[in-house]
PDB file of C-alpha atoms in Angstrom:
ATOM      1  CA  MET A   1       0.024   0.012  -0.110  1.00  0.00           C
ATOM      2  CA  PRO A   2       1.652   3.270  -1.014  1.00  0.00           C
ATOM      3  CA  PHE A   3       2.460   5.756   1.649  1.00  0.00           C
ATOM      4  CA  GLY A   4      -0.654   7.975   2.450  1.00  0.00           C
ATOM      5  CA  MET A   5      -3.218   5.850   0.710  1.00  0.00           C
ATOM      6  CA  PRO A   6      -6.059   4.574   2.693  1.00  0.00           C
ATOM      7  CA  ALA A   7      -6.402   0.807   3.184  1.00  0.00           C
ATOM      8  CA  THR A   8      -8.875  -1.357   1.531  1.00  0.00           C
ATOM      9  CA  TYR A   9     -11.645  -2.907   3.390  1.00  0.00           C
ATOM     10  CA  SER A  10      -9.824  -6.256   3.355  1.00  0.00           C
ATOM     11  CA  GLU A  11      -6.397  -4.751   4.401  1.00  0.00           C
ATOM     12  CA  ARG A  12      -8.237  -3.043   7.293  1.00  0.00           C
ATOM     13  CA  THR A  13      -9.980  -6.394   8.284  1.00  0.00           C
ATOM     14  CA  ALA A  14      -6.676  -8.160   8.241  1.00  0.00           C
ATOM     15  CA  MET A  15      -4.932  -5.565  10.337  1.00  0.00           C
ATOM     16  CA  ARG A  16      -7.926  -5.734  12.836  1.00  0.00           C
ATOM     17  CA  GLU A  17      -7.368  -9.241  13.233  1.00  0.00           C
ATOM     18  CA  VAL A  18      -3.583  -9.145  13.805  1.00  0.00           C
ATOM     19  CA  PHE A  19      -4.344  -6.616  16.328  1.00  0.00           C
ATOM     20  CA  THR A  20      -7.045  -8.571  18.267  1.00  0.00           C
ATOM     21  CA  LYS A  21      -4.568 -11.549  18.241  1.00  0.00           C
ATOM     22  CA  GLU A  22      -1.821  -9.230  19.882  1.00  0.00           C
ATOM     23  CA  LEU A  23      -4.544  -8.023  22.613  1.00  0.00           C
ATOM     24  CA  GLU A  24      -5.300 -11.814  23.231  1.00  0.00           C
ATOM     25  CA  ALA A  25      -1.683 -12.648  23.333  1.00  0.00           C
ATOM     26  CA  LEU A  26      -1.372  -9.887  26.048  1.00  0.00           C
ATOM     27  CA  ALA A  27      -4.379 -10.896  27.955  1.00  0.00           C
ATOM     28  CA  ASP A  28      -2.859 -14.561  27.965  1.00  0.00           C
ATOM     29  CA  GLY A  29       0.320 -13.306  29.406  1.00  0.00           C
ATOM     30  CA  LEU A  30      -1.368 -11.563  32.298  1.00  0.00           C
ATOM     31  CA  VAL A  31      -3.292 -14.644  33.104  1.00  0.00           C
ATOM     32  CA  ASP A  32      -0.014 -16.748  33.026  1.00  0.00           C
ATOM     33  CA  LEU A  33       1.688 -14.044  35.090  1.00  0.00           C
ATOM     34  CA  GLY A  34      -1.089 -14.357  37.736  1.00  0.00           C
ATOM     35  CA  LYS A  35      -0.881 -18.024  37.832  1.00  0.00           C
ATOM     36  CA  LEU A  36       2.852 -17.677  38.623  1.00  0.00           C
ATOM     37  CA  ALA A  37       2.059 -15.247  41.267  1.00  0.00           C
ATOM     38  CA  VAL A  38      -0.676 -17.687  42.983  1.00  0.00           C
ATOM     39  CA  GLU A  39       1.626 -20.722  42.894  1.00  0.00           C
ATOM     40  CA  ALA A  40       4.335 -18.746  44.553  1.00  0.00           C
ATOM     41  CA  ILE A  41       1.948 -17.616  47.478  1.00  0.00           C
ATOM     42  CA  LYS A  42       0.791 -21.353  47.765  1.00  0.00           C
ATOM     43  CA  GLN A  43       4.508 -22.719  47.870  1.00  0.00           C
ATOM     44  CA  SER A  44       5.395 -19.837  50.263  1.00  0.00           C
ATOM     45  CA  ASN A  45       2.633 -20.560  52.498  1.00  0.00           C
ATOM     46  CA  LYS A  46       3.643 -24.175  52.668  1.00  0.00           C
ATOM     47  CA  ALA A  47       7.087 -23.334  53.341  1.00  0.00           C
ATOM     48  CA  LEU A  48       6.123 -20.881  56.228  1.00  0.00           C
ATOM     49  CA  THR A  49       4.012 -23.765  57.801  1.00  0.00           C
ATOM     50  CA  THR A  50       6.297 -26.334  57.496  1.00  0.00           C
ATOM     51  CA  ASN A  51       9.557 -24.567  57.806  1.00  0.00           C
ATOM     52  CA  ASP A  52      10.600 -25.824  54.694  1.00  0.00           C
ATOM     53  CA  LEU A  53      13.944 -24.328  53.702  1.00  0.00           C
ATOM     54  CA  GLN A  54      14.204 -26.108  50.203  1.00  0.00           C
ATOM     55  CA  LEU A  55      10.673 -25.305  49.190  1.00  0.00           C
ATOM     56  CA  ALA A  56      11.365 -21.687  50.335  1.00  0.00           C
ATOM     57  CA  GLU A  57      14.483 -21.441  48.438  1.00  0.00           C
ATOM     58  CA  GLN A  58      12.752 -22.737  45.199  1.00  0.00           C
ATOM     59  CA  VAL A  59      10.244 -19.877  45.634  1.00  0.00           C
ATOM     60  CA  ILE A  60      13.062 -17.543  45.714  1.00  0.00           C
ATOM     61  CA  THR A  61      14.484 -18.784  42.570  1.00  0.00           C
ATOM     62  CA  ASP A  62      11.314 -18.899  40.665  1.00  0.00           C
ATOM     63  CA  ASP A  63      10.615 -15.263  41.233  1.00  0.00           C
ATOM     64  CA  ALA A  64      13.050 -14.622  38.273  1.00  0.00           C
ATOM     65  CA  GLN A  65      10.345 -16.313  35.883  1.00  0.00           C
ATOM     66  CA  VAL A  66       7.552 -14.046  37.500  1.00  0.00           C
ATOM     67  CA  ASN A  67       9.999 -11.059  36.429  1.00  0.00           C
ATOM     68  CA  ALA A  68      10.734 -12.291  32.869  1.00  0.00           C
ATOM     69  CA  ASN A  69       7.254 -12.821  32.399  1.00  0.00           C
ATOM     70  CA  GLN A  70       6.412  -9.012  33.484  1.00  0.00           C
ATOM     71  CA  VAL A  71       9.090  -7.697  31.220  1.00  0.00           C
ATOM     72  CA  GLU A  72       7.710  -9.599  28.094  1.00  0.00           C
ATOM     73  CA  ILE A  73       4.093  -8.336  28.854  1.00  0.00           C
ATOM     74  CA  ASP A  74       5.102  -5.003  29.236  1.00  0.00           C
ATOM     75  CA  ARG A  75       7.328  -5.233  25.859  1.00  0.00           C
ATOM     76  CA  ARG A  76       4.187  -6.442  23.924  1.00  0.00           C
ATOM     77  CA  ALA A  77       2.286  -3.627  25.488  1.00  0.00           C
ATOM     78  CA  VAL A  78       4.708  -0.930  24.658  1.00  0.00           C
ATOM     79  CA  GLU A  79       4.873  -2.630  21.078  1.00  0.00           C
ATOM     80  CA  ILE A  80       1.208  -2.257  20.500  1.00  0.00           C
ATOM     81  CA  LEU A  81       1.094   1.488  21.479  1.00  0.00           C
ATOM     82  CA  ALA A  82       3.862   2.206  19.306  1.00  0.00           C
ATOM     83  CA  LEU A  83       2.574   0.189  16.224  1.00  0.00           C
ATOM     84  CA  GLN A  84      -1.219   0.192  16.528  1.00  0.00           C
ATOM     85  CA  ALA A  85      -2.003   3.536  18.237  1.00  0.00           C
ATOM     86  CA  PRO A  86      -5.223   2.001  19.940  1.00  0.00           C
ATOM     87  CA  VAL A  87      -7.713   4.480  20.873  1.00  0.00           C
ATOM     88  CA  ALA A  88     -10.982   4.081  23.233  1.00  0.00           C
ATOM     89  CA  ALA A  89     -11.730   0.448  24.586  1.00  0.00           C
ATOM     90  CA  ASP A  90      -8.416  -0.832  22.867  1.00  0.00           C
ATOM     91  CA  LEU A  91      -6.439   1.641  24.315  1.00  0.00           C
ATOM     92  CA  ARG A  92      -7.877   1.125  27.866  1.00  0.00           C
ATOM     93  CA  ILE A  93      -7.019  -2.734  27.452  1.00  0.00           C
ATOM     94  CA  VAL A  94      -3.291  -2.061  26.844  1.00  0.00           C
ATOM     95  CA  VAL A  95      -2.958   0.713  29.650  1.00  0.00           C
ATOM     96  CA  ALA A  96      -4.792  -1.695  32.147  1.00  0.00           C
ATOM     97  CA  ALA A  97      -2.386  -4.292  31.050  1.00  0.00           C
ATOM     98  CA  LEU A  98       0.645  -2.261  31.850  1.00  0.00           C
ATOM     99  CA  LYS A  99      -0.690  -1.615  35.286  1.00  0.00           C
ATOM    100  CA  MET A 100      -1.773  -5.027  36.018  1.00  0.00           C
ATOM    101  CA  SER A 101       1.541  -6.561  35.033  1.00  0.00           C
ATOM    102  CA  VAL A 102       3.117  -4.485  37.737  1.00  0.00           C
ATOM    103  CA  ALA A 103       0.623  -5.277  40.390  1.00  0.00           C
ATOM    104  CA  LEU A 104       1.133  -9.189  39.340  1.00  0.00           C
ATOM    105  CA  GLU A 105       5.071  -8.815  39.748  1.00  0.00           C
ATOM    106  CA  ARG A 106       4.738  -7.243  43.015  1.00  0.00           C
ATOM    107  CA  MET A 107       2.540 -10.149  44.418  1.00  0.00           C
ATOM    108  CA  GLY A 108       5.320 -12.487  43.327  1.00  0.00           C
ATOM    109  CA  ASP A 109       7.681 -10.320  45.117  1.00  0.00           C
ATOM    110  CA  LEU A 110       5.588 -10.417  48.211  1.00  0.00           C
ATOM    111  CA  ALA A 111       5.589 -14.274  48.075  1.00  0.00           C
ATOM    112  CA  ARG A 112       9.370 -14.203  47.808  1.00  0.00           C
ATOM    113  CA  HIS A 113       9.621 -12.036  50.796  1.00  0.00           C
ATOM    114  CA  ILE A 114       7.767 -14.548  52.790  1.00  0.00           C
ATOM    115  CA  SER A 115       9.858 -17.450  51.710  1.00  0.00           C
ATOM    116  CA  ALA A 116      12.840 -15.214  52.426  1.00  0.00           C
ATOM    117  CA  LEU A 117      11.904 -14.667  55.962  1.00  0.00           C
ATOM    118  CA  VAL A 118      11.548 -18.537  56.220  1.00  0.00           C
ATOM    119  CA  ARG A 119      15.234 -18.781  54.975  1.00  0.00           C
ATOM    120  CA  ILE A 120      16.343 -16.156  57.131  1.00  0.00           C
ATOM    121  CA  ARG A 121      15.043 -17.677  60.564  1.00  0.00           C
ATOM    122  CA  TYR A 122      15.824 -21.356  59.670  1.00  0.00           C
ATOM    123  CA  PRO A 123      16.073 -23.642  61.547  1.00  0.00           C
ATOM    124  CA  GLU A 124      13.727 -21.740  63.506  1.00  0.00           C
ATOM    125  CA  HIS A 125      10.288 -21.180  62.764  1.00  0.00           C
ATOM    126  CA  ALA A 126       9.377 -17.641  61.457  1.00  0.00           C
ATOM    127  CA  VAL A 127       6.158 -17.749  63.098  1.00  0.00           C
ATOM    128  CA  PRO A 128       5.765 -17.990  66.864  1.00  0.00           C
ATOM    129  CA  GLU A 129       3.144 -20.465  68.128  1.00  0.00           C
ATOM    130  CA  ALA A 130       0.856 -17.601  69.252  1.00  0.00           C
ATOM    131  CA  PHE A 131       0.470 -16.437  65.739  1.00  0.00           C
ATOM    132  CA  GLU A 132       0.010 -19.850  63.847  1.00  0.00           C
ATOM    133  CA  ARG A 133      -3.554 -19.494  63.745  1.00  0.00           C
ATOM    134  CA  ILE A 134      -3.631 -15.954  62.293  1.00  0.00           C
ATOM    135  CA  PHE A 135      -0.933 -16.684  59.638  1.00  0.00           C
ATOM    136  CA  THR A 136      -2.460 -20.167  58.585  1.00  0.00           C
ATOM    137  CA  ARG A 137      -5.809 -18.102  57.947  1.00  0.00           C
ATOM    138  CA  MET A 138      -3.755 -15.191  56.114  1.00  0.00           C
ATOM    139  CA  GLY A 139      -2.186 -18.036  53.989  1.00  0.00           C
ATOM    140  CA  SER A 140      -5.454 -19.503  53.140  1.00  0.00           C
ATOM    141  CA  VAL A 141      -7.195 -16.057  52.191  1.00  0.00           C
ATOM    142  CA  ALA A 142      -4.218 -14.949  50.128  1.00  0.00           C
ATOM    143  CA  GLU A 143      -4.517 -18.084  48.072  1.00  0.00           C
ATOM    144  CA  ARG A 144      -8.350 -17.588  47.517  1.00  0.00           C
ATOM    145  CA  ILE A 145      -8.001 -13.930  46.520  1.00  0.00           C
ATOM    146  CA  GLY A 146      -5.048 -15.209  44.020  1.00  0.00           C
ATOM    147  CA  GLU A 147      -7.290 -17.695  42.508  1.00  0.00           C
ATOM    148  CA  GLY A 148     -10.272 -15.246  42.157  1.00  0.00           C
ATOM    149  CA  MET A 149      -7.959 -12.829  40.689  1.00  0.00           C
ATOM    150  CA  VAL A 150      -6.840 -15.450  37.990  1.00  0.00           C
ATOM    151  CA  GLU A 151     -10.383 -16.329  37.337  1.00  0.00           C
ATOM    152  CA  LEU A 152     -11.182 -12.857  36.843  1.00  0.00           C
ATOM    153  CA  LEU A 153      -8.430 -12.434  34.359  1.00  0.00           C
ATOM    154  CA  SER A 154      -9.099 -15.674  32.626  1.00  0.00           C
ATOM    155  CA  THR A 155     -13.114 -14.648  32.204  1.00  0.00           C
ATOM    156  CA  PRO A 156     -13.178 -10.896  32.575  1.00  0.00           C
ATOM    157  CA  GLY A 157     -16.456  -9.875  34.254  1.00  0.00           C
ATOM    158  CA  LEU A 158     -17.285  -7.456  37.057  1.00  0.00           C
ATOM    159  CA  ALA A 159     -19.088 -10.166  39.436  1.00  0.00           C
ATOM    160  CA  ALA A 160     -16.024 -11.407  40.959  1.00  0.00           C
ATOM    161  CA  VAL A 161     -14.785  -7.884  41.917  1.00  0.00           C
ATOM    162  CA  PRO A 162     -16.954  -7.575  45.194  1.00  0.00           C
ATOM    163  CA  MET A 163     -15.582 -11.232  46.314  1.00  0.00           C
ATOM    164  CA  ILE A 164     -12.000 -10.066  46.032  1.00  0.00           C
ATOM    165  CA  SER A 165     -12.778  -6.741  47.866  1.00  0.00           C
ATOM    166  CA  ALA A 166     -14.228  -8.848  50.649  1.00  0.00           C
ATOM    167  CA  LEU A 167     -11.321 -11.123  50.893  1.00  0.00           C
ATOM    168  CA  ASP A 168      -9.011  -8.167  50.867  1.00  0.00           C
ATOM    169  CA  GLU A 169     -11.071  -6.781  53.743  1.00  0.00           C
ATOM    170  CA  GLU A 170     -10.585 -10.139  55.749  1.00  0.00           C
ATOM    171  CA  LEU A 171      -6.795 -10.027  55.281  1.00  0.00           C
ATOM    172  CA  ASP A 172      -7.153  -6.356  56.620  1.00  0.00           C
ATOM    173  CA  THR A 173      -8.643  -7.677  59.664  1.00  0.00           C
ATOM    174  CA  LEU A 174      -6.183 -10.423  60.147  1.00  0.00           C
ATOM    175  CA  HIS A 175      -3.421  -7.761  59.739  1.00  0.00           C
ATOM    176  CA  LEU A 176      -4.824  -5.635  62.695  1.00  0.00           C
ATOM    177  CA  GLU A 177      -5.156  -9.004  64.693  1.00  0.00           C
ATOM    178  CA  VAL A 178      -1.632  -9.376  64.625  1.00  0.00           C
ATOM    179  CA  PHE A 179      -1.048  -6.508  66.413  1.00  0.00           C
ATOM    180  CA  THR A 180      -3.454  -7.376  69.003  1.00  0.00           C
ATOM    181  CA  VAL A 181      -1.826 -10.411  69.738  1.00  0.00           C
ATOM    182  CA  ILE A 182       1.526  -8.647  70.017  1.00  0.00           C
ATOM    183  CA  ALA A 183      -0.030  -6.220  72.395  1.00  0.00           C
ATOM    184  CA  SER A 184      -1.447  -9.333  74.574  1.00  0.00           C
ATOM    185  CA  LEU A 185       2.044 -10.727  75.015  1.00  0.00           C
ATOM    186  CA  SER A 186       4.758  -9.906  77.715  1.00  0.00           C
ATOM    187  CA  ALA A 187       8.390  -9.172  76.974  1.00  0.00           C
ATOM    188  CA  ASP A 188       9.245 -12.801  78.029  1.00  0.00           C
ATOM    189  CA  GLN A 189       6.830 -14.449  75.499  1.00  0.00           C
ATOM    190  CA  ILE A 190       8.017 -12.666  72.391  1.00  0.00           C
ATOM    191  CA  THR A 191      11.318 -11.252  71.271  1.00  0.00           C
ATOM    192  CA  PRO A 192      11.832  -8.050  69.469  1.00  0.00           C
ATOM    193  CA  SER A 193      13.085  -9.858  66.493  1.00  0.00           C
ATOM    194  CA  GLN A 194       9.858 -11.879  66.469  1.00  0.00           C
ATOM    195  CA  ILE A 195       7.817  -8.848  66.678  1.00  0.00           C
ATOM    196  CA  ALA A 196       9.568  -7.741  63.655  1.00  0.00           C
ATOM    197  CA  ASP A 197       8.967 -10.977  61.762  1.00  0.00           C
ATOM    198  CA  VAL A 198       5.240 -11.036  62.421  1.00  0.00           C
ATOM    199  CA  THR A 199       4.871  -7.734  61.581  1.00  0.00           C
ATOM    200  CA  LEU A 200       6.608  -8.230  58.112  1.00  0.00           C
ATOM    201  CA  LEU A 201       4.987 -11.317  57.533  1.00  0.00           C
ATOM    202  CA  ALA A 202       1.468  -9.523  58.097  1.00  0.00           C
ATOM    203  CA  ARG A 203       2.302  -6.773  55.887  1.00  0.00           C
ATOM    204  CA  TYR A 204       3.503  -9.164  53.128  1.00  0.00           C
ATOM    205  CA  TYR A 205       0.110 -10.739  53.178  1.00  0.00           C
ATOM    206  CA  GLU A 206      -2.044  -7.477  53.465  1.00  0.00           C
ATOM    207  CA  ARG A 207      -0.040  -5.931  50.593  1.00  0.00           C
ATOM    208  CA  PHE A 208      -0.742  -9.140  48.523  1.00  0.00           C
ATOM    209  CA  GLY A 209      -4.311  -8.710  48.938  1.00  0.00           C
ATOM    210  CA  ASP A 210      -4.062  -5.119  47.965  1.00  0.00           C
ATOM    211  CA  GLN A 211      -2.318  -5.914  44.859  1.00  0.00           C
ATOM    212  CA  ALA A 212      -5.099  -8.157  43.925  1.00  0.00           C
ATOM    213  CA  VAL A 213      -7.656  -5.564  44.320  1.00  0.00           C
ATOM    214  CA  ASN A 214      -5.585  -3.451  42.174  1.00  0.00           C
ATOM    215  CA  VAL A 215      -5.759  -5.785  39.471  1.00  0.00           C
ATOM    216  CA  ALA A 216      -9.502  -6.269  39.820  1.00  0.00           C
ATOM    217  CA  GLN A 217      -9.946  -2.483  39.738  1.00  0.00           C
ATOM    218  CA  ARG A 218      -7.847  -2.373  36.575  1.00  0.00           C
ATOM    219  CA  VAL A 219     -10.316  -5.165  35.058  1.00  0.00           C
ATOM    220  CA  ASP A 220     -13.180  -2.798  35.965  1.00  0.00           C
ATOM    221  CA  TYR A 221     -11.698   0.064  34.259  1.00  0.00           C
ATOM    222  CA  MET A 222     -10.771  -1.933  31.011  1.00  0.00           C
ATOM    223  CA  LEU A 223     -14.529  -3.114  30.752  1.00  0.00           C
ATOM    224  CA  SER A 224     -16.314   0.016  31.774  1.00  0.00           C
ATOM    225  CA  GLY A 225     -13.926   2.740  31.603  1.00  0.00           C
ATOM    226  CA  ASN A 226     -14.350   3.672  35.369  1.00  0.00           C
ATOM    227  CA  LEU A 227     -11.550   3.818  37.598  1.00  0.00           C
ATOM    228  CA  ASP A 228     -12.140   3.960  41.305  1.00  0.00           C
ATOM    229  CA  SER A 229     -10.542   6.621  43.078  1.00  0.00           C
ATOM    230  CA  ASP A 230      -8.712   4.268  45.386  1.00  0.00           C
ATOM    231  CA  ALA A 231      -7.250   2.288  42.580  1.00  0.00           C
ATOM    232  CA  SER A 232      -3.736   3.927  43.148  1.00  0.00           C
ATOM    233  CA  SER A 233      -3.869   3.189  46.883  1.00  0.00           C
ATOM    234  CA  ALA A 234      -2.594  -0.213  46.427  1.00  0.00           C
ATOM    235  CA  GLU A 235       0.223   0.712  44.163  1.00  0.00           C
TER     236      GLU A 235
END
């Protein structure tokens, strides 16, 4: 096609098909990245509850793949922006993908931080007995919110967004409960290093939930064009 000449209908159709495939590949990449983040939190939970050093080391090593997947998603998104110049709903998809890839990568980082704490404290357990119930629950809720997020990415729709928000609120409540337990213990029942450990762990889980909410809000934006005013709070 000569420079400056309008494309024929068939050419425009072919270009649109290529563009659609590029957007589908971008969406598939986000699903894969989400699955990696969920698997990381599952394995970190197991490493934390069983004090499994080898498993913790594996989570830390596997985080490199999470990072690589995020780089590839961002490369695809930037290429679409540069070559396709999308507008309207298509532009929202690409912009949302760039934001979601960051949130998903951070979820992988948070799972890695949990495993890193297991490695630091080994052979001691990172979670004191008084906090075992809370962190078992936090781990379970984090897995559920991650799975809900992956389901949302796989089959986008707004019905799952309230469920993800509700799970995030539960993580917030458990986060605060950690401080309640800390305040109830005497100096001979918990050491300063243990206080630091459980504070960090609670924060990692709480932030994991926040990032899942961030992804859900970006899906909302992608589908409706509405961006909640709190969407940036988890970033």
